[in-house]
């Protein structure tokens, strides 16, 4: 639908629908889209307007300066003072529109369902098992009562009953919704049938007996990879409507597209939340551009988020590498001959999706519902970067935000890779050990005195398992000159709050998360950086593109959407942790069990070497962290049977 030939067909359709030689109509004829102009002066909505684009197409390419000059000349010849360019994606170059005096009017987003596998498997990862079962129930209920037919547009004249029913249902729907006639009338259908899209377009109808109760239009994309769900109209007086014919039609179109080997279904423009509930996972913001006497030309807006002041000087001089720069530019409806991949093999021959904004929103919506995550709902997709595990996030932030000579502060005992990566990057490291009996107290004076560019905290601690004092953490955030990085790899196991909700308030706070631990996706290698957008931009400039594979994205989406089992397992781990901690504390071989807000226990043995030997002899692997905390090992919480085997192996280690 992005080809100029298709746009010409749509212009012919509009002229035919209006019974005019020129595409002129007031914005109120836009149907559901007319609501976008509700705040405009009254005359704008009803004034005759030259339409410089398609009212049928999901979007129109942004016109060039010569095209806009031609539109202006045509409007002058027609005596029109108002010009509309509908449905332009925000990701396109809209500079010529602004320069020509057009004003953007926010429209509803394009909504796309990407079919990456079996339809039910895809929907289960997007909308969850319960909603999928409801959708299938509605589909089967409708299918028992009404038939389904697909009619190629070129054959519609041979089935006048289908054409007449399509026109009548759309006319009734238009009158009901916005009081104007339908732009999908018989003349528009005839014009569509004469254009180059005819061979790619089908009418679908549902009938109860001889009565058509639903009719719609679907066309295949010019690149042959997907289909556009252009329109549908329903007889709301028919009993089948109670089963929601619209939902049933959408599900049937998914099945049809998958059967035909297509990779996506375009649901048109609509409410993002509603379309998300139908499985849409790509949303493209769209504006209508209007030039009218009452509207002042807009001020040029900043298109890119300003880079963080914490970015290392070299980072400011380099762009986001390669194709990642265009991650927000939709490519589904293009013929892609830019990537040098093999077109004759399966989907794995394509590079991974770079636009992960919807997955980021899914993650943020999910954690915002968890206890202790107040404020996380204030974060948007621009606050989040997916990485190849949280440790990859550490490497990225040190490379992007620190220069040679900048100091890094760590608080041992802690995760050793922080110091490792810092030294690999030739960054001097200052160690300020944790204090207190539970290894949970920060020496804030020494940390602040170190004047480090980056201070990395692990909370809950690894290997200690304990939480830091939040007051001391806030002291570092408010009084430090550098960045404070908090690794929350284990925070889901803690009943104390996360720092994710503070990211929007502090430009020097970075929170690292992972889906390897509580979410059980260690094999998917998915880490998450939460930070101010300018920091995320800096990290993106040193990140290797395409590191987050499609398989990993699917696994993450599935786990986030169907999170009940995860949350139940976390509760199970907490209960088993407390049971094992109690039994170990009473064991004669154990000197101390540290309190834990994680899925592991730090245990100090009376005779460490003997205990370690007994565990090795029993084929039990634990993390020997005696070099960090003397005479200790870190024990991951396993199943009850595994934990009981550990206890049995320690019996003779007294």
XYZ file of C-alpha atoms in Angstrom:
654
model
C 0.000 0.000 0.000
C 3.032 2.234 -0.084
C 3.410 2.276 -3.865
C 2.437 5.342 -5.857
C 0.363 3.112 -8.164
C -1.736 1.968 -5.198
C -2.145 5.579 -4.044
C -3.398 6.488 -7.527
C -5.969 3.689 -7.332
C -7.196 4.995 -4.013
C -7.497 8.508 -5.381
C -9.619 7.118 -8.232
C -11.741 5.313 -5.645
C -12.306 8.512 -3.674
C -13.296 10.489 -6.751
C -15.684 7.717 -7.777
C -17.196 7.496 -4.293
C -17.749 11.262 -4.236
C -19.001 11.368 -7.838
C -16.473 14.107 -8.616
C -13.505 14.701 -10.878
C -11.282 15.793 -7.971
C -10.731 14.258 -4.500
C -12.480 17.025 -2.579
C -14.447 16.466 0.619
C -14.584 17.963 4.129
C -12.617 16.244 6.921
C -15.879 15.176 8.537
C -16.185 12.626 5.734
C -13.188 10.786 7.176
C -15.570 8.648 9.217
C -13.971 7.394 12.441
C -10.890 9.495 11.666
C -12.911 12.731 11.764
C -12.652 12.702 15.550
C -8.999 13.686 15.205
C -10.167 17.159 14.119
C -12.558 17.682 17.030
C -10.373 20.374 18.590
C -9.927 22.286 15.327
C -12.011 25.406 14.564
C -15.499 24.484 13.403
C -15.004 25.598 9.815
C -12.064 23.219 9.402
C -14.225 20.150 9.850
C -16.865 21.133 7.273
C -14.848 23.107 4.709
C -14.294 21.548 1.243
C -10.772 20.142 1.289
C -8.426 18.833 -1.363
C -7.285 15.393 -0.215
C -3.687 14.794 -1.230
C -3.517 11.103 -0.504
C -5.653 8.087 0.224
C -8.487 7.897 2.722
C -8.556 4.123 2.230
C -4.906 3.258 2.634
C -3.554 2.661 6.161
C -0.901 5.318 5.514
C 0.419 7.560 2.785
C 4.064 8.284 1.980
C 5.136 11.743 3.099
C 4.951 13.960 -0.006
C 8.016 15.697 -1.357
C 8.289 19.451 -1.846
C 7.464 19.232 -5.593
C 4.396 17.100 -4.813
C 3.219 19.657 -2.258
C 3.737 22.480 -4.738
C 1.545 20.594 -7.190
C -1.124 20.117 -4.514
C -1.085 23.848 -3.773
C -1.485 24.707 -7.469
C -4.359 22.254 -7.791
C -6.111 23.640 -4.713
C -5.767 27.182 -6.079
C -7.213 26.110 -9.434
C -10.174 24.559 -7.612
C -10.638 27.623 -5.411
C -9.909 25.677 -2.234
C -8.143 27.102 0.810
C -7.729 23.829 2.680
C -5.539 20.812 1.869
C -5.321 17.514 3.736
C -2.578 14.891 3.510
C -3.985 12.020 5.583
C -2.205 9.228 7.401
C 1.524 10.030 7.305
C 3.825 7.997 9.531
C 5.787 10.039 12.056
C 8.900 8.093 11.197
C 8.969 9.675 7.725
C 10.532 12.945 6.671
C 7.805 15.478 7.363
C 10.072 18.479 6.933
C 8.553 19.455 3.546
C 5.052 19.366 5.069
C 6.093 21.703 7.881
C 7.889 24.002 5.472
C 4.749 24.199 3.336
C 2.636 25.321 6.319
C 0.904 22.043 7.116
C -0.019 21.292 10.720
C 0.047 17.735 12.146
C -3.154 16.391 13.670
C -2.587 13.231 15.715
C -4.392 10.241 14.271
C -4.799 6.712 15.536
C -1.822 4.392 15.100
C -1.438 1.726 12.475
C -1.783 -1.682 14.120
C -0.046 -4.791 12.804
C -0.089 -8.442 13.838
C 3.129 -10.223 12.944
C 2.554 -13.960 12.430
C 5.827 -15.577 13.433
C 4.476 -19.127 13.738
C 1.285 -21.061 14.404
C -1.563 -18.598 14.920
C -2.596 -19.918 18.324
C 1.002 -20.054 19.541
C 1.545 -16.464 18.414
C -1.634 -15.200 20.046
C -0.907 -17.060 23.264
C 2.343 -15.115 23.594
C 0.616 -11.814 22.808
C -2.729 -11.934 24.601
C -2.393 -14.859 27.006
C -4.078 -18.234 27.153
C -7.344 -17.017 28.669
C -8.010 -14.372 26.013
C -7.027 -16.800 23.281
C -9.560 -19.332 24.519
C -12.238 -16.625 24.520
C -11.330 -15.571 20.976
C -11.456 -19.164 19.734
C -14.785 -19.704 21.485
C -16.298 -16.702 19.735
C -14.887 -17.834 16.399
C -16.312 -21.340 16.677
C -19.681 -20.039 17.908
C -19.972 -17.802 14.841
C -18.778 -20.533 12.494
C -21.589 -22.837 13.609
C -24.198 -20.240 12.680
C -22.912 -18.477 9.564
C -20.834 -19.385 6.506
C -17.599 -17.771 5.306
C -16.771 -16.993 1.679
C -13.862 -15.314 -0.086
C -14.607 -13.690 -3.420
C -11.827 -12.285 -5.643
C -12.667 -8.691 -6.484
C -12.587 -9.481 -10.202
C -15.432 -11.964 -9.718
C -17.654 -9.625 -7.744
C -19.723 -8.556 -10.755
C -20.711 -12.200 -11.169
C -22.076 -12.216 -7.626
C -24.198 -9.075 -7.425
C -25.774 -10.225 -4.163
C -22.347 -9.970 -2.466
C -21.563 -6.566 -3.995
C -24.965 -5.142 -3.085
C -24.759 -6.497 0.459
C -21.239 -5.075 0.908
C -22.410 -1.630 -0.203
C -25.600 -1.702 1.872
C -23.891 -2.831 5.093
C -21.192 -0.170 4.720
C -23.775 2.524 4.024
C -25.783 1.579 7.120
C -22.640 1.491 9.243
C -21.467 4.909 7.995
C -24.822 6.514 8.672
C -24.920 5.005 12.136
C -21.371 5.992 13.148
C -20.896 9.490 11.699
C -24.029 10.439 9.812
C -22.459 10.582 6.344
C -22.546 8.269 3.391
C -20.023 5.472 2.962
C -16.901 5.914 0.876
C -17.128 2.201 0.083
C -20.068 2.533 -2.298
C -20.645 0.726 -5.592
C -18.735 3.331 -7.608
C -15.700 3.037 -5.310
C -15.716 -0.754 -5.634
C -15.905 -0.453 -9.410
C -12.922 1.918 -9.442
C -10.959 -0.447 -7.222
C -11.740 -3.336 -9.567
C -10.273 -1.378 -12.506
C -7.015 -0.529 -10.737
C -3.798 -2.435 -10.248
C -4.823 -3.729 -6.826
C -7.775 -5.746 -8.119
C -5.911 -9.014 -8.504
C -4.627 -8.789 -4.906
C -7.980 -7.920 -3.346
C -10.811 -10.106 -2.028
C -14.235 -9.474 -0.576
C -15.159 -11.721 2.321
C -18.759 -12.304 3.379
C -20.564 -14.194 6.094
C -24.094 -15.380 5.436
C -26.896 -16.762 7.529
C -28.811 -18.650 4.887
C -29.152 -16.185 2.017
C -28.701 -13.108 4.187
C -25.283 -11.432 4.341
C -24.548 -10.420 7.926
C -20.930 -9.302 7.460
C -18.836 -8.075 4.538
C -15.283 -6.819 4.326
C -12.305 -6.205 2.106
C -8.778 -7.637 2.301
C -5.865 -6.955 -0.023
C -2.425 -8.508 -0.186
C 0.635 -6.282 0.117
C 2.605 -5.521 -3.023
C 5.632 -7.340 -1.573
C 3.520 -10.476 -1.108
C 4.381 -10.810 2.572
C 1.187 -9.739 4.311
C -2.396 -8.590 4.000
C -4.326 -5.421 4.806
C -7.671 -5.731 6.553
C -9.149 -2.646 4.882
C -12.730 -2.592 6.043
C -15.667 -4.561 7.341
C -19.311 -3.849 8.089
C -21.696 -5.907 10.206
C -25.460 -6.269 10.437
C -25.799 -5.518 14.140
C -29.438 -6.579 14.102
C -28.523 -10.162 13.249
C -28.374 -12.712 16.126
C -24.832 -13.728 15.145
C -23.619 -10.270 16.121
C -23.914 -11.256 19.760
C -20.943 -13.581 19.237
C -18.942 -10.632 17.952
C -18.571 -11.157 14.239
C -15.723 -8.668 14.147
C -13.486 -10.709 16.444
C -14.362 -13.899 14.622
C -13.444 -12.337 11.277
C -10.078 -11.159 12.586
C -9.210 -14.640 13.851
C -10.281 -16.177 10.530
C -8.095 -13.726 8.635
C -5.117 -14.723 10.791
C -5.713 -18.370 9.940
C -6.129 -17.512 6.272
C -2.958 -15.430 6.169
C -0.930 -18.146 7.873
C -2.346 -20.767 5.492
C -1.320 -18.573 2.559
C 2.228 -18.266 3.901
C 1.915 -14.588 4.858
C 3.856 -13.044 7.691
C 1.539 -10.297 8.921
C -1.990 -8.920 8.968
C -2.518 -5.171 9.027
C -5.560 -4.262 11.125
C -5.703 -0.664 9.932
C -5.691 2.319 12.266
C -7.338 1.997 15.625
C -7.155 2.110 19.391
C -3.816 0.635 20.443
C -5.163 -1.004 23.577
C -8.012 -2.696 21.716
C -5.779 -3.897 18.886
C -3.187 -5.121 21.375
C -5.955 -7.317 22.740
C -6.241 -8.862 19.264
C -2.551 -9.742 19.163
C -1.138 -6.651 17.440
C 2.535 -6.200 18.265
C 3.628 -3.364 15.986
C 2.132 0.112 16.309
C 3.090 2.910 13.959
C 2.180 6.460 15.051
C 0.388 8.415 12.327
C -0.603 12.043 11.772
C -2.961 13.783 9.377
C -1.379 16.938 7.944
C -3.709 19.858 7.331
C -3.180 23.292 5.822
C -6.001 25.665 6.650
C -6.319 29.461 7.066
C -6.939 29.204 10.823
C -3.967 26.996 11.610
C -0.503 28.364 12.299
C 2.537 26.516 10.993
C 4.050 24.346 13.750
C 7.387 25.006 15.362
C 10.045 22.539 14.291
C 10.308 19.854 16.944
C 13.323 18.010 18.262
C 13.159 14.641 16.509
C 15.751 12.865 18.634
C 16.170 12.613 22.370
C 19.133 14.690 23.551
C 22.142 12.571 24.379
C 22.879 12.272 28.088
C 25.569 14.527 29.541
C 26.999 11.357 31.089
C 27.939 9.970 27.655
C 31.675 9.623 27.119
C 32.979 12.316 24.716
C 33.672 9.921 21.794
C 30.092 8.633 21.958
C 28.677 12.062 21.134
C 30.489 11.958 17.793
C 29.188 8.611 16.548
C 25.661 7.629 15.489
C 23.728 4.517 16.407
C 25.414 1.877 14.216
C 24.039 0.522 10.970
C 20.406 -0.428 10.552
C 19.641 0.135 14.244
C 19.372 3.833 13.376
C 16.195 2.980 11.473
C 14.640 0.719 14.082
C 11.533 2.901 14.253
C 11.030 2.940 10.477
C 8.534 0.184 9.585
C 9.810 -2.190 6.920
C 7.050 -4.774 6.758
C 5.451 -3.270 3.643
C 8.670 -2.794 1.676
C 10.544 -5.075 -0.662
C 13.789 -5.310 1.296
C 16.825 -5.689 -0.944
C 19.229 -4.025 1.486
C 20.424 -6.776 3.834
C 22.331 -9.267 1.638
C 20.490 -12.265 3.116
C 19.268 -15.437 1.389
C 15.663 -14.964 0.165
C 15.111 -18.638 -0.692
C 15.201 -20.082 2.822
C 12.943 -19.791 5.864
C 12.328 -16.897 8.229
C 15.548 -17.577 10.135
C 17.442 -16.165 7.153
C 16.105 -12.716 8.048
C 17.736 -10.487 10.613
C 15.944 -10.069 13.962
C 13.363 -7.349 14.467
C 14.953 -4.124 15.635
C 11.750 -2.401 16.699
C 11.264 -3.813 20.192
C 9.240 -0.874 21.521
C 6.069 -2.914 21.979
C 7.972 -5.666 23.786
C 9.489 -2.983 26.019
C 6.018 -1.680 26.819
C 4.884 -5.237 27.574
C 7.753 -5.647 30.034
C 7.033 -2.334 31.737
C 3.309 -3.065 32.004
C 4.124 -6.441 33.526
C 6.561 -5.254 36.199
C 4.378 -2.247 37.050
C 1.851 -4.760 38.430
C 4.401 -6.421 40.703
C 4.640 -5.460 44.392
C 7.292 -2.869 45.107
C 7.322 -1.407 41.594
C 5.440 1.841 42.157
C 6.445 4.430 39.595
C 7.448 1.913 36.930
C 4.308 2.841 34.991
C 5.864 6.288 34.411
C 8.526 4.717 32.190
C 8.157 4.381 28.444
C 9.836 2.325 25.752
C 12.550 4.995 25.399
C 13.643 4.277 28.971
C 14.482 0.646 28.170
C 17.196 -1.179 26.249
C 17.262 -4.942 25.744
C 20.720 -6.471 26.075
C 22.252 -9.935 25.845
C 21.891 -10.565 29.559
C 22.425 -8.026 32.329
C 26.204 -8.504 32.172
C 26.113 -7.232 28.589
C 24.409 -4.131 29.962
C 27.355 -3.606 32.340
C 29.831 -3.767 29.474
C 27.755 -1.404 27.335
C 27.362 1.243 30.008
C 31.036 1.213 30.929
C 31.991 1.549 27.259
C 29.469 4.293 26.546
C 29.580 6.331 29.734
C 33.189 6.171 30.920
C 36.431 7.314 29.313
C 39.982 6.168 30.075
C 40.888 7.512 33.476
C 37.298 7.649 34.733
C 36.935 5.676 37.940
C 34.570 2.810 38.698
C 33.543 2.036 42.267
C 32.427 -1.451 43.361
C 31.393 -2.739 46.780
C 32.822 -6.194 47.502
C 31.790 -8.845 48.136
C 29.880 -8.431 44.905
C 29.495 -9.842 41.417
C 33.080 -10.065 40.129
C 32.345 -9.230 36.478
C 31.780 -5.568 37.345
C 35.448 -5.169 38.207
C 36.481 -7.525 35.417
C 34.821 -5.450 32.679
C 36.103 -2.197 34.150
C 39.684 -3.448 34.085
C 39.275 -4.829 30.543
C 38.291 -1.299 29.490
C 41.288 0.125 31.382
C 39.158 1.945 33.923
C 40.632 2.339 37.434
C 38.608 0.532 40.084
C 38.019 1.606 43.677
C 36.769 -1.011 46.115
C 34.660 0.120 49.058
C 33.680 -3.067 50.927
C 30.212 -3.617 52.292
C 29.909 -3.446 56.051
C 27.653 -4.787 58.722
C 26.951 -8.285 59.934
C 24.726 -8.948 56.896
C 27.056 -7.331 54.331
C 24.367 -4.773 53.531
C 25.797 -1.438 54.724
C 27.329 1.055 52.291
C 30.193 3.310 53.315
C 28.637 6.305 51.578
C 31.373 8.725 52.666
C 34.123 6.644 51.061
C 32.069 6.014 47.933
C 31.339 9.711 47.462
C 34.953 10.556 48.200
C 36.052 8.227 45.396
C 34.316 10.584 42.941
C 33.772 7.660 40.573
C 32.249 8.130 37.154
C 30.248 4.919 37.713
C 29.316 3.267 41.010
C 27.896 -0.243 40.632
C 25.714 -1.690 43.374
C 24.201 -5.159 43.485
C 20.846 -5.145 45.263
C 19.882 -7.768 46.317
C 23.538 -8.616 46.774
C 25.397 -11.420 45.068
C 26.741 -13.431 46.858
C 25.349 -11.997 50.098
C 21.654 -12.259 49.158
C 20.793 -9.246 51.329
C 19.311 -5.828 50.487
C 21.076 -2.490 50.801
C 19.836 0.372 52.963
C 17.600 2.445 50.621
C 18.445 5.630 52.507
C 22.131 5.129 51.781
C 21.384 4.438 48.105
C 19.401 7.664 47.888
C 22.330 9.527 49.436
C 24.552 8.346 46.594
C 21.936 9.337 44.004
C 21.443 12.804 45.414
C 25.015 13.723 46.312
C 27.225 11.786 43.903
C 28.678 13.406 40.799
C 28.575 10.218 38.735
C 26.197 7.467 37.729
C 24.747 4.959 40.155
C 24.077 1.552 38.605
C 21.896 -0.857 40.573
C 21.900 -4.477 39.437
C 18.506 -5.935 40.371
C 19.014 -9.407 38.918
C 17.267 -10.997 41.907
C 14.777 -8.320 42.906
C 11.688 -10.382 42.024
C 12.530 -12.706 44.932
C 12.592 -9.798 47.384
C 9.620 -8.339 49.187
C 11.310 -4.933 49.361
C 10.847 -2.273 46.639
C 12.693 -2.054 43.358
C 14.470 1.122 42.241
C 12.908 0.919 38.764
C 10.275 3.485 39.674
C 12.970 6.086 40.437
C 14.521 5.998 36.981
C 12.188 8.708 35.694
C 13.210 10.982 38.586
C 17.025 10.664 38.475
C 19.150 11.225 35.393
C 22.110 9.545 37.104
C 20.321 6.262 37.940
C 20.608 3.105 35.857
C 18.781 -0.061 36.868
C 19.807 -3.427 35.415
C 17.329 -6.303 35.239
C 17.404 -9.792 33.793
C 14.958 -12.454 32.718
C 17.468 -15.218 33.449
C 16.585 -15.672 37.121
C 12.988 -15.355 38.309
C 11.619 -15.401 34.763
C 13.453 -18.602 33.872
C 14.841 -17.432 30.530
C 18.581 -17.866 31.004
C 18.810 -19.457 27.542
C 17.119 -16.473 25.869
C 19.897 -14.130 27.061
C 17.715 -11.151 27.795
C 18.940 -8.370 30.011
C 17.279 -5.004 30.485
C 18.682 -1.548 31.116
C 16.314 1.022 32.600
C 17.604 4.595 32.372
C 16.842 8.066 31.100
C 16.320 8.082 27.287
C 19.524 10.054 26.717
C 21.492 7.347 28.543
C 19.745 4.604 26.569
C 20.694 6.420 23.361
C 24.347 6.481 24.425
C 24.298 2.737 25.125
C 22.648 2.040 21.797
C 25.585 3.708 20.049
C 27.974 1.021 21.271
C 25.595 -1.934 21.087
C 25.992 -4.461 18.295
C 22.794 -4.523 16.191
C 20.676 -7.666 15.895
C 21.921 -9.169 19.175
C 18.379 -9.765 20.463
C 17.176 -12.642 18.283
C 13.614 -13.196 17.133
C 13.548 -16.495 19.046
C 14.537 -14.684 22.228
C 11.949 -11.973 21.597
C 9.232 -14.602 21.198
C 10.306 -16.381 24.372
C 10.329 -13.126 26.337
C 6.937 -12.046 25.041
C 5.422 -15.424 25.864
C 6.794 -15.434 29.401
C 5.703 -11.865 30.123
C 2.228 -12.378 28.736
C 1.695 -15.643 30.587
C 3.307 -14.674 33.878
C 1.106 -16.560 36.348
C 3.375 -19.594 36.383
C 6.396 -17.338 36.944
C 4.835 -15.551 39.901
C 3.690 -18.864 41.375
C 7.203 -20.301 41.024
C 8.688 -17.257 42.773
C 6.406 -17.854 45.744
C 7.404 -21.522 45.709
C 11.103 -20.583 45.683
C 10.613 -18.162 48.570
C 8.891 -20.858 50.631
C 11.546 -23.455 49.822
C 14.274 -20.893 50.544
C 12.893 -20.261 54.000
C 12.511 -23.997 54.681
C 16.060 -24.777 53.567
C 17.472 -21.803 55.483
C 15.820 -23.036 58.668
C 17.115 -26.588 58.265
C 20.639 -25.440 57.385
C 20.730 -23.062 60.359
C 20.184 -26.066 62.647
C 22.711 -28.264 60.838
C 25.857 -29.013 62.886
C 28.089 -28.446 59.835
C 26.784 -24.916 59.322
C 28.183 -21.910 61.124
C 25.788 -19.347 59.637
C 23.062 -18.871 57.035
C 22.884 -15.276 55.824
C 19.400 -13.752 55.390
C 18.322 -13.789 51.753
C 16.085 -11.756 49.449
C 17.117 -13.878 46.472
C 16.782 -17.428 45.149
C 19.992 -18.527 46.854
C 21.536 -18.773 50.302
C 25.009 -17.717 51.386
C 26.135 -20.358 53.880
C 29.268 -20.337 56.084
C 30.501 -23.770 57.155
C 32.405 -24.690 60.286
C 34.680 -26.978 58.286
C 34.412 -25.515 54.803
C 36.763 -27.892 52.980
C 35.040 -30.964 54.406
C 31.588 -29.650 53.463
C 32.736 -28.761 49.937
C 34.287 -32.214 49.540
C 31.062 -33.953 50.642
C 29.012 -31.938 48.148
C 31.388 -32.720 45.294
C 31.328 -36.405 46.204
C 27.519 -36.350 46.076
C 27.540 -34.775 42.615
C 26.137 -31.488 43.890
C 27.478 -28.291 42.349
C 27.322 -25.051 44.343
C 29.114 -21.756 43.857
C 32.261 -21.763 45.996
C 32.600 -18.093 46.922
C 35.121 -18.456 49.735
C 37.432 -16.008 47.964
C 34.747 -13.331 48.419
C 33.396 -14.299 51.856
C 35.652 -16.762 53.725
C 34.382 -20.306 54.324
C 31.166 -19.791 52.371
C 29.385 -21.192 49.382
C 26.345 -19.904 47.518
C 23.541 -22.430 47.212
C 20.808 -21.928 44.630
C 17.327 -22.936 45.777
C 16.384 -26.089 43.879
C 13.407 -28.385 44.074
C 12.548 -29.953 47.415
C 14.136 -33.220 46.299
C 17.332 -31.446 45.243
C 17.480 -29.501 48.480
C 16.927 -32.639 50.536
C 19.792 -34.297 48.651
C 21.998 -31.366 49.649
C 21.053 -31.767 53.297
C 21.756 -35.485 53.171
C 25.166 -34.899 51.602
C 26.078 -32.504 54.409
C 25.106 -34.941 57.139
C 28.624 -36.336 57.423
C 30.328 -32.984 57.014
C 30.197 -32.101 60.705
